[in-house]
Coordinates of N, CA and C and ligand atoms in Angstrom, one line a residue:
X24 N -12.4 -1.0 23.3 CA -11.1 -1.8 23.4 C -11.0 -2.8 22.2
X25 N -9.8 -2.9 21.7 CA -9.6 -3.8 20.6 C -9.4 -5.2 21.1
X26 N -9.9 -6.2 20.4 CA -9.6 -7.6 20.8 C -8.1 -7.9 20.5
X27 N -7.5 -8.8 21.2 CA -6.1 -9.2 21.0 C -5.9 -9.5 19.5
X28 N -6.8 -10.3 19.0 CA -6.7 -10.7 17.6 C -6.7 -9.6 16.6
X29 N -7.6 -8.6 16.9 CA -7.7 -7.4 16.0 C -6.5 -6.6 16.1
X30 N -6.0 -6.4 17.4 CA -4.8 -5.7 17.6 C -3.6 -6.3 16.8
X31 N -3.5 -7.6 16.9 CA -2.4 -8.3 16.2 C -2.5 -8.1 14.7
X32 N -3.7 -8.2 14.2 CA -3.9 -8.1 12.7 C -3.6 -6.7 12.3
X33 N -4.0 -5.7 13.1 CA -3.8 -4.3 12.7 C -2.3 -3.9 12.8
X34 N -1.7 -4.5 13.8 CA -0.2 -4.3 13.8 C 0.5 -4.9 12.6
X35 N 0.0 -6.0 12.2 CA 0.5 -6.6 11.0 C 0.3 -5.7 9.8
X36 N -0.9 -5.1 9.8 CA -1.2 -4.2 8.7 C -0.3 -2.9 8.7
X37 N 0.0 -2.4 9.8 CA 1.0 -1.3 9.9 C 2.3 -1.7 9.2
X38 N 2.7 -2.9 9.5 CA 4.0 -3.4 8.9 C 3.8 -3.5 7.4
X39 N 2.7 -4.0 7.0 CA 2.5 -4.2 5.5 C 2.4 -2.8 4.8
X40 N 1.8 -1.8 5.5 CA 1.8 -0.5 4.9 C 3.1 0.2 4.8
X41 N 3.9 0.0 5.8 CA 5.3 0.5 5.8 C 6.2 -0.2 4.8
X42 N 5.9 -1.5 4.6 CA 6.6 -2.3 3.6 C 6.2 -1.8 2.2
X43 N 4.9 -1.4 2.0 CA 4.5 -0.8 0.8 C 5.3 0.5 0.5
X44 N 5.4 1.3 1.5 CA 6.1 2.5 1.3 C 7.6 2.2 0.9
X45 N 8.1 1.2 1.5 CA 9.5 0.9 1.2 C 9.6 0.4 -0.3
X46 N 8.6 -0.4 -0.7 CA 8.6 -0.9 -2.1 C 8.5 0.3 -3.1
X47 N 7.6 1.2 -2.8 CA 7.4 2.4 -3.7 C 8.7 3.2 -3.7
X48 N 9.3 3.4 -2.6 CA 10.6 4.2 -2.5 C 11.7 3.5 -3.3
X49 N 11.7 2.2 -3.2 CA 12.7 1.4 -4.0 C 12.5 1.6 -5.5
X50 N 11.2 1.5 -5.9 CA 10.9 1.7 -7.3 C 11.2 3.2 -7.7
X51 N 11.0 4.1 -6.8 CA 11.3 5.5 -7.1 C 12.8 5.6 -7.4
X52 N 13.6 5.0 -6.6 CA 15.0 5.0 -6.7 C 15.5 4.4 -8.1
X53 N 14.8 3.4 -8.5 CA 15.1 2.7 -9.8 C 14.8 3.7 -10.9
X54 N 13.6 4.4 -10.8 CA 13.3 5.3 -11.9 C 14.2 6.5 -11.9
X55 N 14.6 7.0 -10.7 CA 15.5 8.2 -10.7 C 16.8 7.8 -11.4
X56 N 17.2 6.6 -11.1 CA 18.5 6.1 -11.7 C 18.4 6.0 -13.2
X57 N 17.2 5.9 -13.8 CA 17.0 5.8 -15.2 C 16.6 7.1 -15.8
X58 N 16.7 8.2 -15.0 CA 16.3 9.5 -15.4 C 14.8 9.7 -15.8
X59 N 14.0 8.8 -15.2 CA 12.6 8.9 -15.5 C 12.0 9.5 -14.2
X60 N 12.2 10.8 -14.1 CA 11.9 11.5 -12.8 C 10.4 11.6 -12.6
X61 N 9.6 11.7 -13.7 CA 8.1 11.8 -13.5 C 7.6 10.5 -12.8
X62 N 8.1 9.4 -13.3 CA 7.7 8.1 -12.7 C 8.2 8.1 -11.2
X63 N 9.4 8.6 -11.1 CA 10.0 8.6 -9.7 C 9.2 9.4 -8.8
X64 N 8.7 10.6 -9.2 CA 7.9 11.4 -8.4 C 6.6 10.7 -8.0
X65 N 6.0 10.0 -9.0 CA 4.7 9.3 -8.8 C 4.9 8.3 -7.6
X66 N 6.1 7.6 -7.7 CA 6.3 6.5 -6.7 C 6.6 7.1 -5.4
X67 N 7.3 8.2 -5.3 CA 7.6 8.9 -4.0 C 6.3 9.3 -3.4
X68 N 5.4 9.9 -4.2 CA 4.1 10.3 -3.7 C 3.4 9.1 -3.1
X69 N 3.4 8.0 -3.8 CA 2.7 6.8 -3.3 C 3.3 6.4 -2.0
X70 N 4.7 6.4 -1.9 CA 5.4 6.0 -0.6 C 4.9 6.9 0.5
X71 N 4.7 8.2 0.3 CA 4.2 9.1 1.4 C 2.8 8.7 1.8
X72 N 2.0 8.3 0.8 CA 0.6 7.9 1.1 C 0.6 6.7 2.0
X73 N 1.5 5.8 1.7 CA 1.6 4.5 2.4 C 1.9 4.8 3.9
X74 N 2.8 5.7 4.1 CA 3.2 6.1 5.5 C 1.9 6.6 6.2
X75 N 1.1 7.4 5.4 CA -0.1 7.9 6.0 C -1.1 6.8 6.3
X76 N -1.1 5.7 5.5 CA -2.0 4.6 5.8 C -1.6 3.9 7.1
X77 N -0.3 3.7 7.2 CA 0.3 3.1 8.4 C -0.1 3.9 9.6
X78 N 0.0 5.3 9.5 CA -0.4 6.1 10.6 C -1.8 6.1 11.0
X79 N -2.7 5.9 10.0 CA -4.1 5.8 10.3 C -4.3 4.6 11.3
X80 N -3.7 3.5 10.9 CA -3.8 2.3 11.8 C -3.2 2.5 13.2
X81 N -2.0 3.2 13.2 CA -1.3 3.6 14.4 C -2.3 4.3 15.3
X82 N -2.9 5.4 14.8 CA -3.8 6.2 15.6 C -5.0 5.5 16.0
X83 N -5.6 4.6 15.1 CA -6.8 3.9 15.5 C -6.5 2.9 16.7
X84 N -5.4 2.2 16.6 CA -5.0 1.3 17.7 C -4.9 2.0 19.0
X85 N -4.2 3.2 18.9 CA -3.9 3.9 20.1 C -5.2 4.5 20.7
X86 N -6.1 4.9 19.8 CA -7.4 5.5 20.3 C -8.3 4.4 21.0
X87 N -8.1 3.2 20.5 CA -9.0 2.1 21.1 C -8.2 1.5 22.3
X88 N -7.3 2.2 22.8 CA -6.5 1.7 24.0 C -5.7 0.4 23.7
X89 N -5.3 0.2 22.4 CA -4.5 -0.9 22.1 C -3.0 -0.6 22.2
X90 N -2.2 -1.5 21.8 CA -0.8 -1.3 21.8 C -0.2 -1.5 20.4
X91 N 0.5 -0.4 19.9 CA 1.1 -0.5 18.6 C 2.5 -1.2 18.9
X92 N 2.7 -2.2 18.1 CA 4.0 -2.9 18.1 C 4.7 -2.9 16.8
X93 N 5.8 -2.3 16.6 CA 6.4 -2.2 15.3 C 7.5 -3.3 15.1
X94 N 7.4 -4.0 14.0 CA 8.3 -5.0 13.7 C 9.2 -4.6 12.5
X95 N 10.2 -5.4 12.2 CA 11.1 -5.1 11.1 C 10.4 -5.1 9.8
X96 N 10.8 -4.2 9.0 CA 10.2 -4.1 7.6 C 11.0 -4.9 6.7
X97 N 10.3 -5.8 5.9 CA 11.0 -6.7 5.1 C 11.8 -6.1 3.9
X98 N 12.8 -6.8 3.4 CA 13.6 -6.3 2.3 C 12.7 -6.2 1.1
X99 N 13.1 -5.3 0.1 CA 12.3 -5.1 -1.1 C 13.3 -5.3 -2.3
X100 N 12.7 -5.5 -3.5 CA 13.6 -5.6 -4.7 C 14.2 -4.3 -5.0
X101 N 15.3 -4.3 -5.7 CA 15.9 -3.0 -6.1 C 16.0 -2.8 -7.6
X102 N 15.7 -3.9 -8.3 CA 15.8 -3.8 -9.8 C 14.6 -4.4 -10.4
X103 N 14.2 -3.9 -11.6 CA 13.1 -4.5 -12.3 C 13.5 -4.6 -13.8
X104 N 12.9 -5.5 -14.5 CA 13.4 -5.8 -15.9 C 13.0 -4.6 -16.8
X105 N 12.0 -3.8 -16.4 CA 11.6 -2.7 -17.2 C 10.6 -1.8 -16.4
X106 N 10.3 -0.6 -16.9 CA 9.3 0.2 -16.2 C 8.0 -0.5 -16.1
X107 N 7.6 -1.2 -17.2 CA 6.4 -2.0 -17.1 C 6.4 -3.0 -15.9
X108 N 7.5 -3.7 -15.8 CA 7.6 -4.7 -14.8 C 7.5 -4.0 -13.4
X109 N 8.1 -2.8 -13.2 CA 8.0 -2.1 -12.0 C 6.5 -1.8 -11.6
X110 N 5.8 -1.2 -12.6 CA 4.4 -0.9 -12.4 C 3.5 -2.1 -12.2
X111 N 3.9 -3.2 -12.9 CA 3.1 -4.5 -12.6 C 3.4 -5.0 -11.2
X112 N 4.6 -4.8 -10.7 CA 4.9 -5.2 -9.4 C 4.0 -4.4 -8.4
X113 N 4.0 -3.0 -8.7 CA 3.1 -2.2 -7.8 C 1.7 -2.6 -7.8
X114 N 1.2 -2.9 -9.0 CA -0.2 -3.3 -9.1 C -0.5 -4.6 -8.4
X115 N 0.4 -5.6 -8.6 CA 0.2 -6.9 -7.9 C 0.3 -6.7 -6.4
X116 N 1.2 -5.8 -6.0 CA 1.3 -5.6 -4.5 C 0.0 -5.0 -4.0
X117 N -0.6 -4.1 -4.7 CA -1.8 -3.5 -4.2 C -2.9 -4.5 -4.2
X118 N -2.9 -5.4 -5.1 CA -4.0 -6.5 -5.0 C -3.8 -7.3 -3.7
X119 N -2.5 -7.6 -3.4 CA -2.3 -8.3 -2.2 C -2.7 -7.5 -0.9
X120 N -2.5 -6.2 -0.9 CA -2.9 -5.4 0.2 C -4.4 -5.3 0.3
X121 N -5.1 -5.3 -0.9 CA -6.6 -5.3 -0.9 C -7.1 -6.5 -0.2
X122 N -6.4 -7.7 -0.4 CA -6.8 -8.9 0.2 C -6.6 -8.9 1.7
X123 N -5.5 -8.2 2.1 CA -5.3 -8.1 3.6 C -6.4 -7.2 4.2
X124 N -6.8 -6.1 3.6 CA -7.8 -5.2 4.1 C -9.1 -6.0 4.2
X125 N -9.4 -6.8 3.1 CA -10.7 -7.6 3.1 C -10.7 -8.6 4.3
X126 N -9.5 -9.2 4.6 CA -9.4 -10.1 5.7 C -9.7 -9.4 7.0
X127 N -9.1 -8.2 7.1 CA -9.4 -7.4 8.4 C -10.9 -7.1 8.5
X128 N -11.5 -6.7 7.4 CA -12.9 -6.4 7.4 C -13.7 -7.7 7.8
X129 N -13.3 -8.8 7.3 CA -14.0 -10.1 7.7 C -13.9 -10.3 9.2
X130 N -12.7 -10.1 9.7 CA -12.5 -10.2 11.2 C -13.3 -9.3 12.0
X131 N -13.4 -8.0 11.5 CA -14.2 -7.0 12.2 C -15.7 -7.4 12.3
X132 N -16.1 -7.9 11.1 CA -17.5 -8.3 11.1 C -17.8 -9.6 12.0
X133 N -16.8 -10.5 12.0 CA -16.9 -11.7 12.8 C -17.0 -11.3 14.3
X134 N -16.2 -10.3 14.7 CA -16.1 -9.9 16.1 C -17.2 -8.9 16.4
X135 N -18.0 -8.5 15.5 CA -19.0 -7.5 15.7 C -18.3 -6.2 16.2
X136 N -17.1 -5.9 15.7 CA -16.4 -4.7 16.0 C -16.8 -3.6 15.0
X137 N -17.9 -2.9 15.2 CA -18.4 -2.0 14.2 C -17.5 -0.8 14.0
X138 N -16.9 -0.4 15.1 CA -15.9 0.8 15.0 C -14.8 0.4 14.0
X139 N -14.3 -0.8 14.2 CA -13.2 -1.2 13.3 C -13.7 -1.4 11.8
X140 N -14.9 -1.9 11.7 CA -15.5 -2.1 10.4 C -15.7 -0.7 9.7
X141 N -16.1 0.3 10.5 CA -16.3 1.6 9.9 C -15.0 2.2 9.5
X142 N -14.0 2.1 10.4 CA -12.6 2.6 10.1 C -12.1 1.9 8.8
X143 N -12.3 0.6 8.7 CA -11.7 -0.2 7.6 C -12.5 0.2 6.3
X144 N -13.7 0.7 6.4 CA -14.4 1.0 5.1 C -13.6 2.0 4.3
X145 N -12.9 3.0 4.9 CA -12.1 3.9 4.2 C -11.1 3.2 3.4
X146 N -10.5 2.2 4.0 CA -9.4 1.4 3.3 C -10.0 0.6 2.1
X147 N -11.2 0.1 2.3 CA -11.8 -0.7 1.2 C -11.9 0.2 0.0
X148 N -12.4 1.4 0.2 CA -12.6 2.4 -0.9 C -11.2 2.8 -1.4
X149 N -10.3 3.1 -0.6 CA -8.9 3.5 -1.0 C -8.3 2.5 -1.8
X150 N -8.4 1.2 -1.5 CA -7.8 0.2 -2.3 C -8.3 0.1 -3.7
X151 N -9.6 0.5 -3.9 CA -10.1 0.5 -5.3 C -9.3 1.5 -6.1
X152 N -9.0 2.7 -5.5 CA -8.3 3.8 -6.1 C -6.8 3.3 -6.3
X153 N -6.2 2.7 -5.3 CA -4.8 2.3 -5.3 C -4.6 1.3 -6.5
X154 N -5.5 0.4 -6.6 CA -5.3 -0.6 -7.7 C -5.5 0.1 -9.0
X155 N -6.6 0.9 -9.1 CA -6.9 1.5 -10.4 C -5.8 2.4 -10.9
X156 N -5.1 3.2 -10.0 CA -4.1 4.1 -10.5 C -2.9 3.4 -10.9
X157 N -2.5 2.3 -10.3 CA -1.3 1.5 -10.7 C -1.7 0.8 -12.0
X158 N -2.9 0.2 -12.1 CA -3.3 -0.5 -13.3 C -3.4 0.4 -14.5
X159 N -3.8 1.7 -14.3 CA -4.0 2.6 -15.4 C -2.6 2.8 -16.1
X160 N -1.6 2.9 -15.3 CA -0.2 3.1 -15.9 C 0.3 1.8 -16.5
X161 N 0.0 0.7 -15.9 CA 0.4 -0.6 -16.6 C -0.3 -0.6 -18.0
X162 N -1.5 -0.3 -18.1 CA -2.3 -0.3 -19.3 C -1.7 0.7 -20.3
X163 N -1.3 1.8 -19.9 CA -0.7 2.9 -20.8 C 0.6 2.4 -21.3
X164 N 1.4 1.8 -20.4 CA 2.8 1.3 -20.8 C 2.6 0.1 -21.8
X165 N 1.6 -0.7 -21.7 CA 1.3 -1.7 -22.6 C 0.9 -1.2 -24.0
X166 N 0.1 -0.1 -23.9 CA -0.4 0.5 -25.1 C 0.7 1.2 -25.9
X167 N 1.5 2.0 -25.1 CA 2.5 2.9 -25.8 C 3.8 2.2 -26.0
X168 N 4.0 1.1 -25.4 CA 5.3 0.4 -25.6 C 6.3 1.0 -24.7
X169 N 7.5 0.5 -24.7 CA 8.5 1.0 -23.8 C 9.8 1.6 -24.6
X170 N 9.5 2.2 -25.7 CA 10.5 2.9 -26.4 C 10.9 4.1 -25.6
X171 N 12.0 4.7 -25.8 CA 12.4 5.9 -25.1 C 11.4 7.0 -25.3
X172 N 10.9 7.2 -26.6 CA 9.9 8.3 -26.9 C 8.6 8.1 -26.1
X173 N 8.2 6.8 -26.1 CA 6.9 6.5 -25.4 C 7.1 6.8 -23.9
X174 N 8.2 6.4 -23.3 CA 8.4 6.6 -21.9 C 8.5 8.0 -21.5
X175 N 9.2 8.8 -22.4 CA 9.3 10.3 -22.1 C 8.0 10.9 -22.2
X176 N 7.1 10.5 -23.2 CA 5.8 11.0 -23.3 C 5.0 10.7 -22.1
Ligands
OFO27 FE1 -1.8 1.3 1.6 O1 -2.4 1.1 0.0 FE2 -1.1 0.8 -1.2 O2 -0.3 -0.6 -0.4

């Protein structure tokens, strides 16, 4: 059985993961509008992954006989100053999500909820990859610049 506190924190995480999906979808729409469909596809793929993350929490809560409670997903930006700014936004967002996962892990350890800690271990590893993949593109955009040719390349 999940503690009330852990259930509340995990429900908050479901909301954050769905919010992440919404951010990535909004960035995808921004790239599609700029005819940068490769970047758009990358963002759409990320959005799908985020829904998958939310569902992992959904299933874990249900399996532990908890109650999933879905709240409104917050509004997201629709414009960015440049492709670099959009990827920087994604990278910063992932850093924030990593902090939330770490807080959940701290709670699991405090409560001696080893099942939750084991479940959260996957997310700790996943966040390393999530941050690295967004940051890799930020670094490439900084290196190549944002001329039309560089972006198309
Ligand atoms: Fe769910 O990892 Fe990104 O936000």
